[in-house]
Coordinates of C-alpha atoms and ligand atoms in Angstrom, one line a residue:
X1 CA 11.4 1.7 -49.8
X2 CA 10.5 -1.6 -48.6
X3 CA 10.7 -3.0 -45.2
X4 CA 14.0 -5.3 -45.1
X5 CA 13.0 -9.0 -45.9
X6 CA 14.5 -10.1 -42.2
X7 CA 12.2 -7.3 -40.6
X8 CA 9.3 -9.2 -38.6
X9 CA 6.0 -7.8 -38.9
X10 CA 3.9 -9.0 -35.9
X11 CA 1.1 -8.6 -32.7
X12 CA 1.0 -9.2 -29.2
X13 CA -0.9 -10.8 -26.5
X14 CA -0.5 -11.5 -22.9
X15 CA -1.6 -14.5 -20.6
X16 CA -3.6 -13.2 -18.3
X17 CA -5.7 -10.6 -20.6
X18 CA -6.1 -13.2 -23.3
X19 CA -6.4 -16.7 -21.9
X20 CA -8.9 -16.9 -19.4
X21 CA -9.2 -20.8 -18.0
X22 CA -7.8 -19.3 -14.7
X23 CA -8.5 -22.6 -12.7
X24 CA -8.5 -24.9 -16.0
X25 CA -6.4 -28.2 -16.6
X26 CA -4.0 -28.2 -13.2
X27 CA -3.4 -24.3 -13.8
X28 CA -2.0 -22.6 -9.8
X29 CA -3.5 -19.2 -8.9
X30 CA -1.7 -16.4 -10.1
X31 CA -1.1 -13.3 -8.2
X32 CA -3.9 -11.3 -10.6
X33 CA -6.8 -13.9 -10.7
X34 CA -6.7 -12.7 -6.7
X35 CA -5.8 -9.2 -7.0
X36 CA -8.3 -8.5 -9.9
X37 CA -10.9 -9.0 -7.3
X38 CA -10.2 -6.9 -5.0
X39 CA -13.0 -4.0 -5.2
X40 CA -12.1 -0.6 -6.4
X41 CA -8.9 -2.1 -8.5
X42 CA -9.8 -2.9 -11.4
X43 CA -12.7 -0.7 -14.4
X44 CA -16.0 -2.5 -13.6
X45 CA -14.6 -5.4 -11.3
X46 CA -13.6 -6.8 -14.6
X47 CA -10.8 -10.0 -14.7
X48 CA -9.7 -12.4 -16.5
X49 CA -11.2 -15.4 -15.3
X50 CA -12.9 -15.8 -19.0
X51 CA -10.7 -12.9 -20.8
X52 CA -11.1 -13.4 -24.7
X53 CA -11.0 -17.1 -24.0
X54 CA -8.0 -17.8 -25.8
X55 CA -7.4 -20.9 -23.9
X56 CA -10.1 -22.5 -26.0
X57 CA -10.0 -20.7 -28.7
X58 CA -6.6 -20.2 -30.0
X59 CA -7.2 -22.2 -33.0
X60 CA -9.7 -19.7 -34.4
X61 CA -7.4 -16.7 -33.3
X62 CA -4.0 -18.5 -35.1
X63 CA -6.2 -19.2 -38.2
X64 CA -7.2 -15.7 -38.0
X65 CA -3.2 -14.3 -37.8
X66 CA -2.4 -16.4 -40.8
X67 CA -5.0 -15.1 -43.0
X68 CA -3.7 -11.4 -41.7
X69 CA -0.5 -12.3 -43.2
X70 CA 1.3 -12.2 -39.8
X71 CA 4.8 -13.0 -39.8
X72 CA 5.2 -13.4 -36.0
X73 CA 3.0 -13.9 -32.9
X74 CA 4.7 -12.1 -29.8
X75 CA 2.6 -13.9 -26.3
X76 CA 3.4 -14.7 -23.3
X77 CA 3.9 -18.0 -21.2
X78 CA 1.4 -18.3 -17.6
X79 CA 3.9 -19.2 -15.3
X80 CA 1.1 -20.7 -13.1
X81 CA 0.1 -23.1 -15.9
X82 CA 3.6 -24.3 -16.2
X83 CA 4.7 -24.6 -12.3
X84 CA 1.5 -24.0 -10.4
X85 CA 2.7 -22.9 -6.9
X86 CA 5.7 -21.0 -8.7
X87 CA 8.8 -23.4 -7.6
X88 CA 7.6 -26.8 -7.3
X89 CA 6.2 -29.2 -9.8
X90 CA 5.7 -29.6 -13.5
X91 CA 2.1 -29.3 -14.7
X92 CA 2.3 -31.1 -17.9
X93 CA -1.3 -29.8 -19.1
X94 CA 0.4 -26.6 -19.2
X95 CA 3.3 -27.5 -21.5
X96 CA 0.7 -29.2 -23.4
X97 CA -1.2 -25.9 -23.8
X98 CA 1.8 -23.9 -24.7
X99 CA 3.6 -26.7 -27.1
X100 CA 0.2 -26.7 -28.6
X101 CA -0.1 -23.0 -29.1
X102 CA 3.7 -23.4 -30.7
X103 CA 3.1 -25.8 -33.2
X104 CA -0.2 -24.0 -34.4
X105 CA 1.7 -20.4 -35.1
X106 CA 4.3 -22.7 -36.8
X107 CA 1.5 -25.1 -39.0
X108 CA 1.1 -21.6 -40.8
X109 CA 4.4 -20.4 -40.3
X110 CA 3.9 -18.0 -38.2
X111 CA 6.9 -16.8 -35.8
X112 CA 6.6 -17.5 -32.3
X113 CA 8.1 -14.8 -29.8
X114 CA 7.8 -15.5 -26.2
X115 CA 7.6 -13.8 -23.0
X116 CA 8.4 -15.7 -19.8
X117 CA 6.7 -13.1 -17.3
X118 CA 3.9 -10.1 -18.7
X119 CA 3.2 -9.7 -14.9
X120 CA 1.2 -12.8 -13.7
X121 CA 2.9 -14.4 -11.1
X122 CA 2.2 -17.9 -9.3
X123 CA 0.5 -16.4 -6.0
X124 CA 2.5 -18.6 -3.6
X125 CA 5.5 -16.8 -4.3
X126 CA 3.4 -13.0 -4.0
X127 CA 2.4 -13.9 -0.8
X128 CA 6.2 -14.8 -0.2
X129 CA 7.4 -11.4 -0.5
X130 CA 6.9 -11.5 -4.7
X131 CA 9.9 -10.0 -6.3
X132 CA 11.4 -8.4 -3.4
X133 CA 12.3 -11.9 -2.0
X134 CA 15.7 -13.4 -3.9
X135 CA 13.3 -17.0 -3.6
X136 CA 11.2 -15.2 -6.5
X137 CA 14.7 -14.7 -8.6
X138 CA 15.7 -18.2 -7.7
X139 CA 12.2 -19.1 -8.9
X140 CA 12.2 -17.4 -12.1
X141 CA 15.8 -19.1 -13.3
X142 CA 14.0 -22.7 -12.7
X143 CA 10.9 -21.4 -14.8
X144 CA 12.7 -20.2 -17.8
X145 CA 15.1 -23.4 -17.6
X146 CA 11.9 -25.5 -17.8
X147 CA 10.8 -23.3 -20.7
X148 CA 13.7 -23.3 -22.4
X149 CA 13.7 -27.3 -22.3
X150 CA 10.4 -27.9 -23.4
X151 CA 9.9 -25.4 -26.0
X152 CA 13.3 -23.7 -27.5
X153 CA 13.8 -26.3 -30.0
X154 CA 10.9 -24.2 -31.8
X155 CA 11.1 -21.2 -29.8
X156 CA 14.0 -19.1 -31.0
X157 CA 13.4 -15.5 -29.8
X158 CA 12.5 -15.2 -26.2
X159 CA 11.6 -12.6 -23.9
X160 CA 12.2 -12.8 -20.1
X161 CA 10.4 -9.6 -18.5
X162 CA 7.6 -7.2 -20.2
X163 CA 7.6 -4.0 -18.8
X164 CA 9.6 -4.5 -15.1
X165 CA 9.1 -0.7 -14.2
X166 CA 5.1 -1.1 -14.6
X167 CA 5.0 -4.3 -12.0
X168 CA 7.3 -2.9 -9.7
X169 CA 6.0 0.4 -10.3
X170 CA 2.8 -0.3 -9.9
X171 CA 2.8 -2.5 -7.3
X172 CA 5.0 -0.8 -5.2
X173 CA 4.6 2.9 -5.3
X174 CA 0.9 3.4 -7.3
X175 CA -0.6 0.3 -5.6
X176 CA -2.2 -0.4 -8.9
X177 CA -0.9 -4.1 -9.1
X178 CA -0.2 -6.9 -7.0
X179 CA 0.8 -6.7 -4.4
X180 CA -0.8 -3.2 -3.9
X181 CA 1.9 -1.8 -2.0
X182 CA 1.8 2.2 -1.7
X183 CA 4.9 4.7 -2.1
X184 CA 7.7 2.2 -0.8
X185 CA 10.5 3.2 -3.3
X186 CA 13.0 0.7 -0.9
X187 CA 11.1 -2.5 -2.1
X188 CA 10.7 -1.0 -5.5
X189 CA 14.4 -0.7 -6.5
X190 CA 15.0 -3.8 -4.5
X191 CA 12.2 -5.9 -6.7
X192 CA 13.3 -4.2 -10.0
X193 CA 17.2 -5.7 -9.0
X194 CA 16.0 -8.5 -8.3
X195 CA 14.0 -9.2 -12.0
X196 CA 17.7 -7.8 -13.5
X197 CA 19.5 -10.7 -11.9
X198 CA 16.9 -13.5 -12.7
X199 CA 17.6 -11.8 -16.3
X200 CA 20.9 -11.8 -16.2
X201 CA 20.6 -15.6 -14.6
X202 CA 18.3 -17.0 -17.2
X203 CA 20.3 -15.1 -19.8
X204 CA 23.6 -17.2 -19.2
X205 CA 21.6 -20.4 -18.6
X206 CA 19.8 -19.7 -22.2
X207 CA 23.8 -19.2 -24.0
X208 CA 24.9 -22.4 -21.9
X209 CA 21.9 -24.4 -23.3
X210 CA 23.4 -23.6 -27.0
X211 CA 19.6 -23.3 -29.0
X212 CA 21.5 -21.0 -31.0
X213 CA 17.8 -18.9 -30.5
X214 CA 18.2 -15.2 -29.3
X215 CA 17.5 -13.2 -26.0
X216 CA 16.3 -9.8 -24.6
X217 CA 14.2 -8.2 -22.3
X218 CA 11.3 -6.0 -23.0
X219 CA 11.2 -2.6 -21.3
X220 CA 8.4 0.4 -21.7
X221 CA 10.2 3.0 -23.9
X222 CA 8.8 6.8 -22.8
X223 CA 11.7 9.4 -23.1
X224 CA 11.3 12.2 -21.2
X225 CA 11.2 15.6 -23.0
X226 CA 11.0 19.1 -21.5
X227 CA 7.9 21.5 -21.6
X228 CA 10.6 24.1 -22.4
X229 CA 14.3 25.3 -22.3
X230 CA 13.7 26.2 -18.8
X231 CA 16.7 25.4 -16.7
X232 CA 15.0 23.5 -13.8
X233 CA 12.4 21.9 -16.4
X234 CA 15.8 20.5 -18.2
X235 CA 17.2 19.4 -15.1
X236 CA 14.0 17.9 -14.0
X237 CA 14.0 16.0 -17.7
X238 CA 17.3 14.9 -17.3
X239 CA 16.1 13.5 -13.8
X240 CA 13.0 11.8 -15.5
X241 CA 15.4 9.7 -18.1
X242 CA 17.6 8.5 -15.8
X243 CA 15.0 7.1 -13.3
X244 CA 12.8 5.9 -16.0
X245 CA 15.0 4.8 -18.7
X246 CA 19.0 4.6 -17.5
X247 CA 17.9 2.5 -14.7
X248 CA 16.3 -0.1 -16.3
X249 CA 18.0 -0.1 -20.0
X250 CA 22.4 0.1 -18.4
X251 CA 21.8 -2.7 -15.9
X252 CA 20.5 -4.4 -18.8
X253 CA 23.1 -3.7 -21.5
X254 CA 25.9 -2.2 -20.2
X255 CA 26.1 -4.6 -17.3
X256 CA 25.9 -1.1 -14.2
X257 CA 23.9 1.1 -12.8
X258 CA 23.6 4.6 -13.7
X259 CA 25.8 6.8 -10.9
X260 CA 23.2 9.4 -11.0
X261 CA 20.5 7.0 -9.4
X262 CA 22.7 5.1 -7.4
X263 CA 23.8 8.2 -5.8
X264 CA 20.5 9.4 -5.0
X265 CA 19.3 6.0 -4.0
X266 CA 22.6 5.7 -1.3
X267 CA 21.5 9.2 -0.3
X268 CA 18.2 8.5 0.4
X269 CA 18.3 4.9 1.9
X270 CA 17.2 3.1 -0.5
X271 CA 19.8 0.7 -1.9
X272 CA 19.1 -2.2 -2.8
X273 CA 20.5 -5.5 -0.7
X274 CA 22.8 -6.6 -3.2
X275 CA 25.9 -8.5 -3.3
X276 CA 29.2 -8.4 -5.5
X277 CA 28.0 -11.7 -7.0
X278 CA 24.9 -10.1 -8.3
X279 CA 26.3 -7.0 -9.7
X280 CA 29.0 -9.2 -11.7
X281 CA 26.2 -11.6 -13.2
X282 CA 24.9 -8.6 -14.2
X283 CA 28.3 -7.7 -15.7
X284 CA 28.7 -11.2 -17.2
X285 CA 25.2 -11.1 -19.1
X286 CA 25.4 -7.8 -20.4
X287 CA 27.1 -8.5 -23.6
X288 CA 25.1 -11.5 -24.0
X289 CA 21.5 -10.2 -24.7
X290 CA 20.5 -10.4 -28.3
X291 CA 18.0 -7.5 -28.5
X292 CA 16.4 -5.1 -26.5
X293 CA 12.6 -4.7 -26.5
X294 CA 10.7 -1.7 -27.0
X295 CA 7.2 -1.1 -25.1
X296 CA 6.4 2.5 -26.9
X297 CA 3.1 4.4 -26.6
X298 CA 4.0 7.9 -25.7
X299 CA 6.7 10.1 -24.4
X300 CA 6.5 12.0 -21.2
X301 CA 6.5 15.9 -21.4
X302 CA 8.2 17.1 -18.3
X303 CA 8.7 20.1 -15.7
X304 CA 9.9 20.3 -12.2
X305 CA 7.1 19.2 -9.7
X306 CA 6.9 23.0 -7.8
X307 CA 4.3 22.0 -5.8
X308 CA 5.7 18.6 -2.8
X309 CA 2.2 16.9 -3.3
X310 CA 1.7 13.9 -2.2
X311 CA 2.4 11.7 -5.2
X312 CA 0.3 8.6 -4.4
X313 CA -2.6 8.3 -6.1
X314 CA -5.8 8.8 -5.0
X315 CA -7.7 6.3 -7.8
X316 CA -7.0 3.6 -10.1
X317 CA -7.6 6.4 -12.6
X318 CA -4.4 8.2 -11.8
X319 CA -2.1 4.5 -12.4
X320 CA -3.4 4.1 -16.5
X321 CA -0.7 5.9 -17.4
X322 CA -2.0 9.6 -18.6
X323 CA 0.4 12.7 -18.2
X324 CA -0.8 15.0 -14.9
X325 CA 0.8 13.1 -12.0
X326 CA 4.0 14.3 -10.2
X327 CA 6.6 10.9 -9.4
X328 CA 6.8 9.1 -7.5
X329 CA 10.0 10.9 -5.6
X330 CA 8.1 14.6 -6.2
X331 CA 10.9 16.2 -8.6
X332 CA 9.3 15.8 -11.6
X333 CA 5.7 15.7 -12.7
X334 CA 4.5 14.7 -16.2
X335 CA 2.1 17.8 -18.3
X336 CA -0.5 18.1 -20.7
X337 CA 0.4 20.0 -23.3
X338 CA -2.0 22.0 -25.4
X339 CA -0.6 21.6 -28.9
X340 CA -0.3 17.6 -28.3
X341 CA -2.7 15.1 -29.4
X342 CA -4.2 12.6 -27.2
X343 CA -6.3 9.5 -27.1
X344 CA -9.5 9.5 -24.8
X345 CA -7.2 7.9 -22.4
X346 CA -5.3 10.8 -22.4
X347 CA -1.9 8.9 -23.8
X348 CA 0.3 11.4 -26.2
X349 CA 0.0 10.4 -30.2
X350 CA 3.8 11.2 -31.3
X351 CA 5.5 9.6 -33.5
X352 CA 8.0 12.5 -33.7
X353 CA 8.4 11.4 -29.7
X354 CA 9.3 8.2 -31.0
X355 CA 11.5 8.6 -33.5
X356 CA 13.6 11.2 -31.5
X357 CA 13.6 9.0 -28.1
X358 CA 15.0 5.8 -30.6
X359 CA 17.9 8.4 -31.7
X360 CA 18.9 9.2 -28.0
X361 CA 18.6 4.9 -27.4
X362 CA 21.1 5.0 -30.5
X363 CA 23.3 7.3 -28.8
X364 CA 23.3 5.6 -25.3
X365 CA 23.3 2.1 -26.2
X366 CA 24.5 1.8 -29.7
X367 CA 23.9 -0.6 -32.4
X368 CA 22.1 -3.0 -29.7
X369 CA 18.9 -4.9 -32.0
X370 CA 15.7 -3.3 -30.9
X371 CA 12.1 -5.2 -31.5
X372 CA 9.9 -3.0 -31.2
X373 CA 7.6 -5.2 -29.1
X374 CA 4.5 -3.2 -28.4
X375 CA 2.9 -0.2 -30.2
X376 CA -0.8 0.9 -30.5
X377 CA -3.8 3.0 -29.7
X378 CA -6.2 2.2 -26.7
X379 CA -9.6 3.6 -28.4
X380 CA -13.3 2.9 -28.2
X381 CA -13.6 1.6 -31.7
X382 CA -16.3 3.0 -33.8
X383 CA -18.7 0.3 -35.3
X384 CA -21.0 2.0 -38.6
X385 CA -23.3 -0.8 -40.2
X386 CA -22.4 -3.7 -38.3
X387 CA -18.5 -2.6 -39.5
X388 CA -15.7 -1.9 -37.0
X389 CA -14.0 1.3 -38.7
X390 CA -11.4 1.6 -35.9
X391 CA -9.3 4.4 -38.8
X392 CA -7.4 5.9 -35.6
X393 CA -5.7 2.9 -34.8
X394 CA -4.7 2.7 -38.8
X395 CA -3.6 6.2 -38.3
X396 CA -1.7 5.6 -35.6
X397 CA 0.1 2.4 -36.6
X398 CA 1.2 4.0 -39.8
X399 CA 2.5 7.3 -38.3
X400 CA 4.6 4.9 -36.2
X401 CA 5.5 2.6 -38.9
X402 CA 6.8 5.6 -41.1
X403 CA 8.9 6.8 -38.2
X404 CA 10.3 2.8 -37.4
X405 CA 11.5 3.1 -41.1
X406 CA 13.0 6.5 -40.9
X407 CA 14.6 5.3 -37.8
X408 CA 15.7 2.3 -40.5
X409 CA 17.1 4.7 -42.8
X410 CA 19.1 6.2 -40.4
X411 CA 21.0 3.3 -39.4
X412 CA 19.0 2.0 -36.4
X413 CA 19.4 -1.6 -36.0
X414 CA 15.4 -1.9 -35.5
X415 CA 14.2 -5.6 -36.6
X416 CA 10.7 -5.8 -36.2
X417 CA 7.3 -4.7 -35.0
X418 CA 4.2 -5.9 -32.7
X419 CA 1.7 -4.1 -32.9
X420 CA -0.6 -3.8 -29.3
X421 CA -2.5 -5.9 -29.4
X422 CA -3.4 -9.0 -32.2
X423 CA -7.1 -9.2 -30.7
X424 CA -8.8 -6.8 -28.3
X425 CA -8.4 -7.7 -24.9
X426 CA -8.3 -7.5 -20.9
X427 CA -6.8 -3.8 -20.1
X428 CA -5.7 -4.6 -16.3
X429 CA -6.9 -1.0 -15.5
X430 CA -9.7 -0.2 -18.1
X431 CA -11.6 -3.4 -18.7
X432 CA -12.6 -4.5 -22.1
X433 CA -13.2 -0.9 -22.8
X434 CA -9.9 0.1 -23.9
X435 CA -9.7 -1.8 -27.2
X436 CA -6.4 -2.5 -29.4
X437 CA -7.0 -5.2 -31.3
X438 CA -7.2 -5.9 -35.3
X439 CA -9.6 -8.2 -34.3
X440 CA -12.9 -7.5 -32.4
X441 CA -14.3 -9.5 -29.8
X442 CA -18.3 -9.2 -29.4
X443 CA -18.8 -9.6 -25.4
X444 CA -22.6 -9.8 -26.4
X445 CA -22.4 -12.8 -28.5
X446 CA -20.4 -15.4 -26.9
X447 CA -17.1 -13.7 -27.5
X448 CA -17.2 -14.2 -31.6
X449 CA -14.4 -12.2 -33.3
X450 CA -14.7 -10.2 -36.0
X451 CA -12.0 -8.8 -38.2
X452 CA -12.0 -4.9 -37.9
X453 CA -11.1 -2.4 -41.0
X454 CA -7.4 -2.6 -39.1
X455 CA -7.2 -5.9 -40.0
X456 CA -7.3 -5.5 -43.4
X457 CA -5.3 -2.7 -43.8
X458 CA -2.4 -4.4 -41.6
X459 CA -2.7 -7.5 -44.0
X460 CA -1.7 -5.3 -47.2
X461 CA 0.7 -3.3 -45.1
X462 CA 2.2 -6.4 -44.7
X463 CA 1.7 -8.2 -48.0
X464 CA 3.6 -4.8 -49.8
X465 CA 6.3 -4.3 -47.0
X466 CA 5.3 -1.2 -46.1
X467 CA 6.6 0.2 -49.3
X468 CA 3.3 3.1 -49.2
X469 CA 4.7 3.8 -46.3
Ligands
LIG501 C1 -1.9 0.0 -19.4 C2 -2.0 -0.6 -20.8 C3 -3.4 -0.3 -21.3 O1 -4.2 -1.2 -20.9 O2 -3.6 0.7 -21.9 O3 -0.9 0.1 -21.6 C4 -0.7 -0.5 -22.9 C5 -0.4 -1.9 -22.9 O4 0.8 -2.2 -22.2 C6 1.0 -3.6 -22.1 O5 2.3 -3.9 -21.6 C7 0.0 -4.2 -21.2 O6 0.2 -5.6 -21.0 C8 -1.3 -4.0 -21.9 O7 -2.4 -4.5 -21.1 C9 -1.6 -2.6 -22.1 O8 -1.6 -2.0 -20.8

């Protein structure tokens, strides 16, 4: 079977790891290009000042996509370019970058799929609280209107948040990310409302604007699976789920917050300040949201944390994601397995993970439209005779390609894939090392790309529809 004709096949970028020109053409400071160089946080002191240069280069990297065959280029918008201090003025070099950027994808018509916010935020409005302050939220709604204006009569799939529980996560529990705030689970619920209501708020504003484009957001997809049939393991699962998936995906698409958490959350003292207006735009918006987007990599194996660690972590090592760490609340923890596969960053390969977390999605949330918008292998890609033979990644994006088109067969209403990432990139928490591009970037000669084996083999993936698949 071949993938249906409407099915996007596509890769994916991000600002901040891609663009570099940090201070370029009236660009404001984001919260990363400060944060990034603070010592300790980030592999090697590395940033994105210079990144893969993208900026200058995007040209080159477009022209590259079109001869891969790609149907659709998923990237994301640097706030900072666009309103430099966050809430004030226009910079009009920076809609010139991005209408720019645009028109190239289309010139070889290629699809462009934006994301408002992949986790740089202007640093006048970090330093202001960042998204635990409702002036952030407020923020946000003016930036996407501005988007919107200048570049949805091209841009007709948009994205407003990547990943919300890894920059709320992170930057208020692990301290990992800006603003580097450690185990404060009161300002992490509160920021994570507050992105759902600028959501829901830029949402409604999108459906009153009438670009007959579509909507979503894009969250990290892990479902949680017990180690074993083991009562308090189960329990602990179930636990894992709601925190890490129910509370970001209802609020989202069903419009309220799971009970379970809220519960807990009321219990504990960490409710969010929230108001009956809020929780009704979320309501409102609901029903309104084209798509849901899919950030999968792994699943999380899970047992009951038996031992009350403390949960922080100690390194930036313990925040890249790898299984070992209890959560951030202590009742779970995540576990190696010995019959699992891993990467050598110590992410889970399962594409059986995937499949079976996409059939409890089904379950929950029906026949929403999933993207998914983010899928790969972070690996040290072998080069043999000047050749990049990167043959894990092609692996692992064909094990995961087989099981989006099982999920197909089945009847869910999946509509396209981006792979992580077009060209290698910035990691925020591993450097340049961690590589998941198609298309290599020599750091030891100026930053020329290179196509790797990937490249070719995603280009006749492509070209066939997947049918070997
Ligand atoms: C932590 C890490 C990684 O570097 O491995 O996970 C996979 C991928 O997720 C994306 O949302 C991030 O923007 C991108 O940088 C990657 O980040």
């Amino acid at each position: 079977m071949r993938f249906p004709k409407d099915f996007l096949f596509g890769a994916a970028s991000a600002s901040y790891q891609v663009e570099g020109a940090w201070n370029e053409d009236g660009k404001g400071v984001s919260n990363w290009d400060l944060f990034s160089k603070i010592p300790g946080k980030t592999f090697e002191a590395t940033n994105g000042d210079v990144a893969v240069d993208h900026y200058h280069r995007y040209k080159e990297d477009v022209k590259l996509m079109a001869e891969m065959g790609l149907e659709s280029y998923r990237f994301s918008v640097s706030w900072a370019r666009i309103i430099p201090d966050g809430d004030g003025e226009i910079n009009p070099k920076g809609i010139e970058f991005y209408n720019n950027l645009i028109d190239e994808c289309l010139h070889y018509g290629i699809v462009p799929f934006v994301t408002l916010y992949h986790w740089d935020l202007p640093q006048p409005l970090e330093a202001n609280g960042g998204w635990t302050n409702k002036r952030t939220t407020d923020a946000f709604v003016k930036y996407a209107n501005v988007c919107f204006k200048a570049f949805g009569d091209r841009v007709k799939h948009w994205i407003t948040f990547n990943e919300t529980v890894i920059f709320c996560g992170h930057g208020y529990l692990l301290g990992a990310h800006p603003p580097g705030i450690l185990s404060d689970p009161k300002k992490y619920f509160q920021a994570t409302h507050n992105v759902f209501t600028a959501h829901a708020r830029a949402v409604s504003d999108y459906k009153k604007m009438k670009q007959f484009g579509e909507i979503g957001i894009t969250h990290v997809f892990n479902p949680a699976f017990s180690i074993d049939n083991n009562a308090e393991n189960e329990k602990a699962t179930y636990h894992a789920n709601q925190y890490s998936t129910a509370w970001y995906y209802d609020p989202i698409l069903l419009g309220t917050y799971p009970e379970y958490v809220v519960k807990q959350l009321a219990e504990k003292g960490w409710t969010p300040e929230w108001t009956a207006e809020e929780l009704d735009i979320l309501k409102v918006a609901a029903p309104q949201n084209d798509f849901i987007g899919l950030n999968y990599y792994q699943p999380q194996r899970v047992a009951k944390n038996d031992v009350q660690e403390d949960s922080t972590p100690k390194s930036r090592e313990q925040s890249t994601g790898a299984p070992g760490n209890a959560s951030f609340d202590g009742v779970y923890k995540t576990v190696k397995m010995a019959d699992k596969v891993y990467t050598k960053w110590g992410w889970e390969i399962s594409a059986e993970g995937f499949l079976e977390g996409l059939r409890m999605l089904k379950v929950a949330y029906g026949d929403v439209k999933m993207y998914i918008t983010e899928n790969g292998i972070g690996d040290e890609d072998p080069i043999i005779q000047d050749e990049i033979v990167d043959i894990p990644r092609i692996k692992y994006i064909e094990e995961h390609l087989k099981a989006v088109k099982k999920g197909i067969l089945e009847g869910i209403n999946l509509k396209g894939y981006y792979a992580w990432s077009v060209i290698d990139l910035l990691s925020w928490l591993n450097g340049y090392k961690k590589q998941y591009g198609f298309i290599y970037v020599d750091h030891t000669n100026n930053l020329a790309r290179k196509k790797k084996l990937s490249f070719h083999w995603y280009k006749q993936m492509i070209a066939t529809r997947g049918e070997e698949l």
